[in-house]
Amino acid sequence: MSGVTAFIYSDEYLKYNFGPFHPFRPDREKKTLELLRKLGVINGISTRVYEPKVATEEELTLVHDPEYIYFVREKSEQGYGLLDYGDTPATRGIYEGAAARAGGSLLGADLIMRGEVAHAFNPGGGLHHARRSSAAGFCVFNDVALAARHLQRKYGLERVAIVDVDGHHGDGTQEIFNREKILTISFHRYGFFFYPGTGGVDEIGDGEGYGYAVNVPLPAGTNPASYLYAFKEIVPPLLQSYEPQIILHQFGVDSHYEDPLVGLSLTTAAYKAIAETMHRLAHELCDGRYLIFGGGGYAPENVARCWAVVFITVAEKMPESLEEYLKLFDRGETEVKGEVSRDIEAIVRRVKEKVFPLHGVEL
Ligand SMILES: [Zn+2]
Ligand SMILES: [Zn+2]
């Protein structure tokens, strides 16, 4: 059922390096590609690697303030200090690394819109905390928002859906589109003192965008069965009603149970189920147009495995060895088992009551 699936990668991504003691490891994308090659998944026919160009300043201004872009370039040349008020250091080359990753997301959008590929995965993207004029949470340029703006301006798209499954709230993306009819749905851990602190059920957008920001706040420890229940109750009906022309998907994997920063408890089997659902929806609703980004993921030995499962699932290209495929999965389990918690049922009900009526979707 699929056409070509693109894997977007450039060695320039390695310049997105916050230093040896920072939790964001810049080589996660390279490791993912190496793993996919080792598994025999990249065949150059239905699955291909594309190398992006670095995003130009003009492209970055689709979302970002010129002064902010200038600031990042200056700090990148200096090579010290901070890009935000806390956890996003300025290091030499960070500008080029960030612009390359943004270029990857723009290339993914172009490949899909030109019909060269059906699906594209830019694991170097998904930097969803970045704002119009500031860095935040290890994110310098918001490539998710850039891709959406590019699709609006260059291809005239009006209905772009953005689904975000990173363990943290997609706050930068939400803020950029807060007053527009760009559907953003974010699933994330939520609670006191958990970064970034936003993403409650009541945040649903403003003005023209009222009802188009959807937040699914999850308690620490949410298990895969509960997560998938929430996902399947909320995402398909909203997307079916919205009728997107393309689906954008921030696929951070810091919601994995071994991730040191988040505290949710997803497994690779859960990521497979999420990717299957989204892939099916893309074919059902928008001719397969499905652009996936990376995002968080701070247990480096797991990230490549998680993203390999996502890519294999969407490309529908099985590794040559079943044994090697099964090794990608936590405990070898390819399906999610377990019970849906009561807490989650209550949260899902609140989200539905808040936004479903605004989209004419039955509760
Ligand atoms: Zn497909
Ligand atoms: Zn995250």
Coordinates of C-alpha atoms and ligand atoms in Angstrom, one line a residue:
M1 CA 0.0 0.0 0.0
S2 CA 3.0 2.3 0.4
G3 CA 5.0 4.2 -2.1
V4 CA 8.6 5.2 -1.3
T5 CA 9.5 6.0 2.3
A6 CA 12.3 8.5 2.8
F7 CA 14.9 8.4 5.6
I8 CA 16.3 11.9 5.8
Y9 CA 19.8 12.3 7.2
S10 CA 22.9 14.4 6.9
D11 CA 26.2 14.3 8.8
E12 CA 25.7 18.0 9.5
Y13 CA 23.2 16.8 12.1
L14 CA 26.2 15.9 14.3
K15 CA 27.0 19.6 14.7
Y16 CA 23.8 19.8 16.9
N17 CA 26.0 19.0 19.8
F18 CA 25.5 20.5 23.3
G19 CA 28.7 18.9 24.6
P20 CA 29.7 15.6 26.2
F21 CA 27.7 16.0 29.4
H22 CA 24.4 17.0 27.9
P23 CA 21.6 14.4 27.7
F24 CA 20.8 15.2 24.0
R25 CA 23.1 13.0 22.0
P26 CA 23.7 14.3 18.4
D27 CA 24.5 10.9 16.9
R28 CA 21.1 9.2 17.6
E29 CA 20.0 9.7 14.0
K30 CA 23.3 8.3 12.5
K31 CA 22.9 5.2 14.8
T32 CA 19.3 4.7 13.6
L33 CA 20.4 4.8 10.0
E34 CA 23.3 2.4 10.7
L35 CA 20.9 0.0 12.4
L36 CA 18.4 0.1 9.5
R37 CA 21.2 -0.6 7.0
K38 CA 22.4 -3.5 9.1
L39 CA 18.9 -4.9 9.1
G40 CA 18.7 -4.6 5.3
V41 CA 15.8 -2.3 5.5
I42 CA 17.2 0.4 3.2
N43 CA 16.9 -1.0 -0.3
G44 CA 17.2 2.2 -2.4
I45 CA 13.9 1.4 -4.1
S46 CA 11.0 1.5 -1.6
T47 CA 13.2 2.9 1.2
R48 CA 15.7 5.5 0.4
V49 CA 18.1 7.9 2.2
Y50 CA 17.9 11.6 1.2
E51 CA 20.4 14.2 2.2
P52 CA 19.0 17.6 3.0
K53 CA 20.4 21.1 2.5
V54 CA 20.9 23.4 5.4
A55 CA 17.8 25.6 5.8
T56 CA 18.5 29.2 4.6
E57 CA 17.9 32.3 6.8
E58 CA 14.9 33.1 4.6
E59 CA 13.4 29.7 5.3
L60 CA 14.0 30.0 9.0
T61 CA 12.2 33.4 9.1
L62 CA 9.0 31.5 8.1
V63 CA 8.7 30.9 11.9
H64 CA 11.6 32.7 13.6
D65 CA 12.4 36.4 14.3
P66 CA 15.4 37.6 12.2
E67 CA 17.0 38.9 15.4
Y68 CA 16.7 35.5 17.0
I69 CA 18.3 33.8 14.0
Y70 CA 21.1 36.4 14.1
F71 CA 21.5 35.8 17.9
V72 CA 21.9 32.0 17.4
R73 CA 24.5 32.5 14.6
E74 CA 26.5 34.9 16.8
K75 CA 26.4 32.6 19.8
S76 CA 27.3 29.6 17.6
E77 CA 30.4 31.5 16.4
Q78 CA 31.4 32.4 19.9
G79 CA 30.8 28.9 21.1
Y80 CA 29.9 29.5 24.7
G81 CA 27.0 30.6 26.9
L82 CA 23.4 29.7 26.7
L83 CA 20.7 30.0 24.0
D84 CA 17.8 30.1 26.6
Y85 CA 17.6 30.6 30.3
G86 CA 18.6 27.1 31.3
D87 CA 19.3 23.9 29.5
T88 CA 20.1 24.8 25.9
P89 CA 23.8 25.7 25.7
A90 CA 25.4 27.6 22.8
T91 CA 28.3 25.6 21.3
R92 CA 30.4 26.1 18.2
G93 CA 28.5 24.9 15.1
I94 CA 25.1 24.7 16.8
Y95 CA 23.6 27.1 14.2
E96 CA 24.7 24.9 11.3
G97 CA 23.5 21.7 13.1
A98 CA 20.1 23.3 13.9
A99 CA 19.7 24.7 10.4
A100 CA 20.6 21.3 8.8
R101 CA 17.9 19.6 10.9
A102 CA 15.4 22.2 9.9
G103 CA 16.4 21.7 6.3
G104 CA 15.7 18.0 6.7
S105 CA 12.1 18.7 7.7
L106 CA 11.6 21.1 4.8
L107 CA 13.0 18.5 2.4
G108 CA 10.6 15.9 3.8
A109 CA 7.7 18.2 3.1
D110 CA 8.9 18.9 -0.4
L111 CA 9.5 15.2 -1.2
I112 CA 6.0 14.3 -0.2
M113 CA 4.3 17.3 -1.9
R114 CA 6.2 16.6 -5.1
G115 CA 4.9 13.1 -5.0
E116 CA 8.5 11.6 -4.9
V117 CA 7.7 9.7 -1.7
A118 CA 4.6 8.8 0.2
H119 CA 6.2 9.1 3.7
A120 CA 9.3 10.7 5.1
F121 CA 11.1 10.4 8.4
N122 CA 13.5 13.1 9.6
P123 CA 14.8 11.7 12.9
G124 CA 16.9 14.9 13.3
G125 CA 13.8 17.0 13.5
G126 CA 11.0 17.3 16.1
L127 CA 12.5 20.2 18.0
H128 CA 9.1 21.2 19.3
H129 CA 10.0 23.5 22.3
A130 CA 11.6 26.2 20.2
R131 CA 9.6 29.5 20.0
R132 CA 9.4 32.3 17.5
S133 CA 12.2 34.2 19.2
S134 CA 13.8 31.8 21.7
A135 CA 15.3 28.4 22.2
A136 CA 13.9 26.1 24.8
G137 CA 14.4 22.6 26.1
F138 CA 17.3 21.6 23.8
C139 CA 15.4 23.0 20.8
V140 CA 16.9 25.8 18.7
F141 CA 14.7 26.0 15.6
N142 CA 11.2 24.6 15.5
D143 CA 11.4 22.5 12.4
V144 CA 7.9 21.1 12.9
A145 CA 6.4 24.5 12.7
L146 CA 8.7 25.4 9.8
A147 CA 7.5 22.4 7.9
A148 CA 3.9 23.4 8.5
R149 CA 4.4 27.0 7.5
H150 CA 6.3 25.9 4.4
L151 CA 3.4 23.6 3.4
Q152 CA 1.0 26.6 3.9
R153 CA 3.1 29.1 1.9
K154 CA 4.6 27.0 -0.9
Y155 CA 1.8 24.5 -1.5
G156 CA -1.2 26.4 -0.2
L157 CA -2.3 23.8 2.3
E158 CA -4.9 24.8 4.8
R159 CA -5.4 21.8 6.9
V160 CA -2.2 20.5 8.4
A161 CA -2.5 18.2 11.4
I162 CA 0.3 17.9 13.9
V163 CA 0.4 15.0 16.3
D164 CA 3.1 15.0 19.0
V165 CA 3.9 11.9 21.1
D166 CA 7.1 13.2 22.8
G167 CA 7.1 12.7 26.5
H168 CA 7.0 16.5 26.9
H169 CA 4.3 18.9 25.9
G170 CA 4.8 20.3 22.3
D171 CA 4.5 23.8 23.7
G172 CA 6.5 25.7 21.1
T173 CA 4.5 24.3 18.3
Q174 CA 1.2 24.9 20.1
E175 CA 2.1 28.5 20.8
I176 CA 3.1 29.3 17.2
F177 CA -0.3 28.0 15.9
N178 CA -2.4 28.9 18.9
R179 CA -4.7 31.3 16.9
E180 CA -4.9 29.2 13.7
K181 CA -6.9 26.3 12.4
I182 CA -3.9 24.1 12.5
L183 CA -4.8 21.0 14.5
T184 CA -2.2 20.2 17.1
I185 CA -2.6 17.2 19.4
S186 CA 0.0 16.5 22.1
F187 CA 0.3 13.5 24.4
H188 CA 2.7 14.1 27.2
R189 CA 3.5 13.6 30.9
Y190 CA 2.0 16.4 32.9
G191 CA 2.2 17.4 36.6
F192 CA 3.8 19.8 39.0
F193 CA 7.4 20.6 38.3
F194 CA 7.5 18.5 35.1
Y195 CA 8.9 20.3 32.1
P196 CA 7.6 22.5 30.5
G197 CA 4.6 22.7 32.8
T198 CA 2.0 23.4 30.2
G199 CA -0.3 21.2 28.2
G200 CA -3.4 20.8 30.4
V201 CA -6.8 19.7 29.1
D202 CA -8.1 23.3 29.2
E203 CA -5.5 24.7 26.8
I204 CA -7.4 24.4 23.5
G205 CA -6.3 27.4 21.4
D206 CA -7.6 31.0 21.0
G207 CA -9.5 33.0 18.5
E208 CA -9.6 31.3 15.1
G209 CA -7.7 28.5 16.6
Y210 CA -10.2 27.8 19.4
G211 CA -10.6 24.0 19.7
Y212 CA -7.6 23.3 17.4
A213 CA -5.1 22.8 20.2
V214 CA -5.7 19.5 21.9
N215 CA -3.8 18.3 25.0
V216 CA -3.8 14.9 26.6
P217 CA -1.9 15.2 29.9
L218 CA -0.7 11.9 31.3
P219 CA 0.4 10.9 34.8
A220 CA 3.9 9.5 35.4
G221 CA 4.1 5.8 34.8
T222 CA 1.2 5.7 32.2
N223 CA 1.4 2.2 30.8
P224 CA 1.4 1.3 27.1
A225 CA -2.2 -0.1 27.2
S226 CA -3.5 3.1 28.8
Y227 CA -1.6 5.3 26.4
L228 CA -2.8 3.4 23.3
Y229 CA -6.4 3.6 24.6
A230 CA -6.1 7.4 24.9
F231 CA -4.4 7.7 21.5
K232 CA -7.0 5.6 19.7
E233 CA -10.0 7.2 21.4
I234 CA -8.8 10.7 20.5
V235 CA -6.6 10.9 17.4
P236 CA -8.6 9.0 14.7
P237 CA -12.0 10.7 15.3
L238 CA -10.4 14.2 15.4
L239 CA -8.3 13.6 12.3
Q240 CA -11.3 12.1 10.4
S241 CA -13.3 15.2 11.2
Y242 CA -10.4 17.6 10.4
E243 CA -9.6 15.9 7.0
P244 CA -6.0 16.9 7.0
Q245 CA -4.2 17.4 3.7
I246 CA -1.0 16.0 5.3
I247 CA -0.2 14.6 8.7
L248 CA 2.9 15.8 10.6
H249 CA 4.0 13.6 13.5
Q250 CA 6.6 14.5 16.2
F251 CA 7.8 11.1 17.2
G252 CA 10.0 11.8 20.3
V253 CA 10.7 8.5 22.1
D254 CA 11.5 9.9 25.6
S255 CA 8.2 8.4 26.7
H256 CA 10.0 5.0 26.7
Y257 CA 10.1 3.2 30.0
E258 CA 13.9 3.4 30.3
D259 CA 14.2 7.1 29.4
P260 CA 16.0 8.9 32.2
L261 CA 14.1 12.2 31.9
V262 CA 10.4 11.5 31.5
G263 CA 8.9 8.7 33.5
L264 CA 6.2 7.4 31.2
S265 CA 6.5 3.7 30.4
L266 CA 6.0 3.0 26.7
T267 CA 7.7 0.1 24.9
T268 CA 8.8 -0.4 21.3
A269 CA 5.6 -2.4 20.8
A270 CA 3.6 0.7 21.7
Y271 CA 5.6 2.8 19.2
K272 CA 4.8 0.2 16.5
A273 CA 1.1 0.4 17.3
I274 CA 1.2 4.2 17.2
A275 CA 3.0 4.2 13.9
E276 CA 0.5 1.6 12.4
T277 CA -2.4 3.8 13.5
M278 CA -0.9 7.0 12.0
H279 CA 0.2 5.3 8.8
R280 CA -3.3 3.8 8.3
L281 CA -4.9 7.2 8.9
A282 CA -2.5 8.9 6.5
H283 CA -3.6 6.5 3.7
E284 CA -7.3 6.8 4.7
L285 CA -7.3 10.6 4.9
C286 CA -4.6 12.2 2.8
D287 CA -3.2 9.9 0.1
G288 CA -0.6 8.6 2.5
R289 CA 1.1 12.0 3.0
Y290 CA 2.8 11.5 6.3
L291 CA 5.9 13.4 7.5
I292 CA 7.5 12.1 10.7
F293 CA 10.1 13.9 12.9
G294 CA 12.2 12.7 15.7
G295 CA 12.3 14.5 19.0
G296 CA 13.3 13.5 22.6
G297 CA 15.0 10.3 23.6
Y298 CA 17.7 10.2 26.2
A299 CA 18.6 6.6 26.6
P300 CA 20.8 6.5 23.5
E301 CA 21.0 2.7 23.2
N302 CA 17.2 2.6 22.9
V303 CA 16.5 5.5 20.6
A304 CA 17.8 3.8 17.4
R305 CA 15.8 0.7 18.2
C306 CA 12.6 2.7 18.7
W307 CA 13.0 4.8 15.6
A308 CA 14.0 1.7 13.6
V309 CA 10.6 0.1 14.6
V310 CA 8.8 3.3 13.5
F311 CA 10.5 3.4 10.1
I312 CA 10.0 -0.3 9.4
T313 CA 6.3 -0.1 10.4
V314 CA 5.6 2.9 8.2
A315 CA 7.7 1.7 5.2
E316 CA 6.2 -1.8 5.6
K317 CA 9.7 -3.1 4.9
M318 CA 10.6 -6.1 7.1
P319 CA 14.2 -6.8 8.0
E320 CA 15.6 -9.9 6.3
S321 CA 16.0 -11.7 9.6
L322 CA 13.0 -12.2 11.8
E323 CA 15.3 -12.9 14.7
E324 CA 17.0 -9.5 14.3
Y325 CA 13.6 -7.8 14.0
L326 CA 12.4 -9.3 17.2
K327 CA 15.5 -8.0 19.0
L328 CA 14.3 -4.5 18.3
F329 CA 11.4 -5.1 20.8
D330 CA 11.5 -4.8 24.5
R331 CA 11.3 -8.3 26.0
G332 CA 10.7 -9.5 22.4
E333 CA 7.0 -8.5 22.6
T334 CA 5.6 -7.0 19.4
E335 CA 2.1 -6.4 20.8
V336 CA 0.9 -4.3 23.7
K337 CA -0.6 -6.2 26.6
G338 CA -2.1 -5.0 29.9
E339 CA -4.9 -3.1 31.4
V340 CA -6.2 0.4 30.8
S341 CA -6.1 2.5 34.0
R342 CA -9.2 4.3 35.5
D343 CA -7.2 7.5 35.6
I344 CA -6.8 7.4 31.9
E345 CA -10.4 6.8 31.2
A346 CA -11.2 9.9 33.2
I347 CA -8.6 12.0 31.3
V348 CA -9.9 10.9 27.9
R349 CA -13.4 11.8 28.9
R350 CA -12.4 15.3 29.9
V351 CA -10.4 15.8 26.7
K352 CA -13.4 14.6 24.6
E353 CA -15.9 16.7 26.4
K354 CA -13.7 19.8 25.9
V355 CA -12.9 19.5 22.2
F356 CA -15.1 16.9 20.4
P357 CA -18.2 19.1 20.3
L358 CA -16.2 21.9 18.7
H359 CA -15.4 19.6 15.8
G360 CA -18.8 18.0 15.5
V361 CA -17.5 14.7 16.8
E362 CA -19.8 12.6 18.9
L363 CA -18.6 11.8 22.4
Ligands
ZN1 ZN 2.2 3.6 3.3
ZN2 ZN 10.8 15.3 25.2

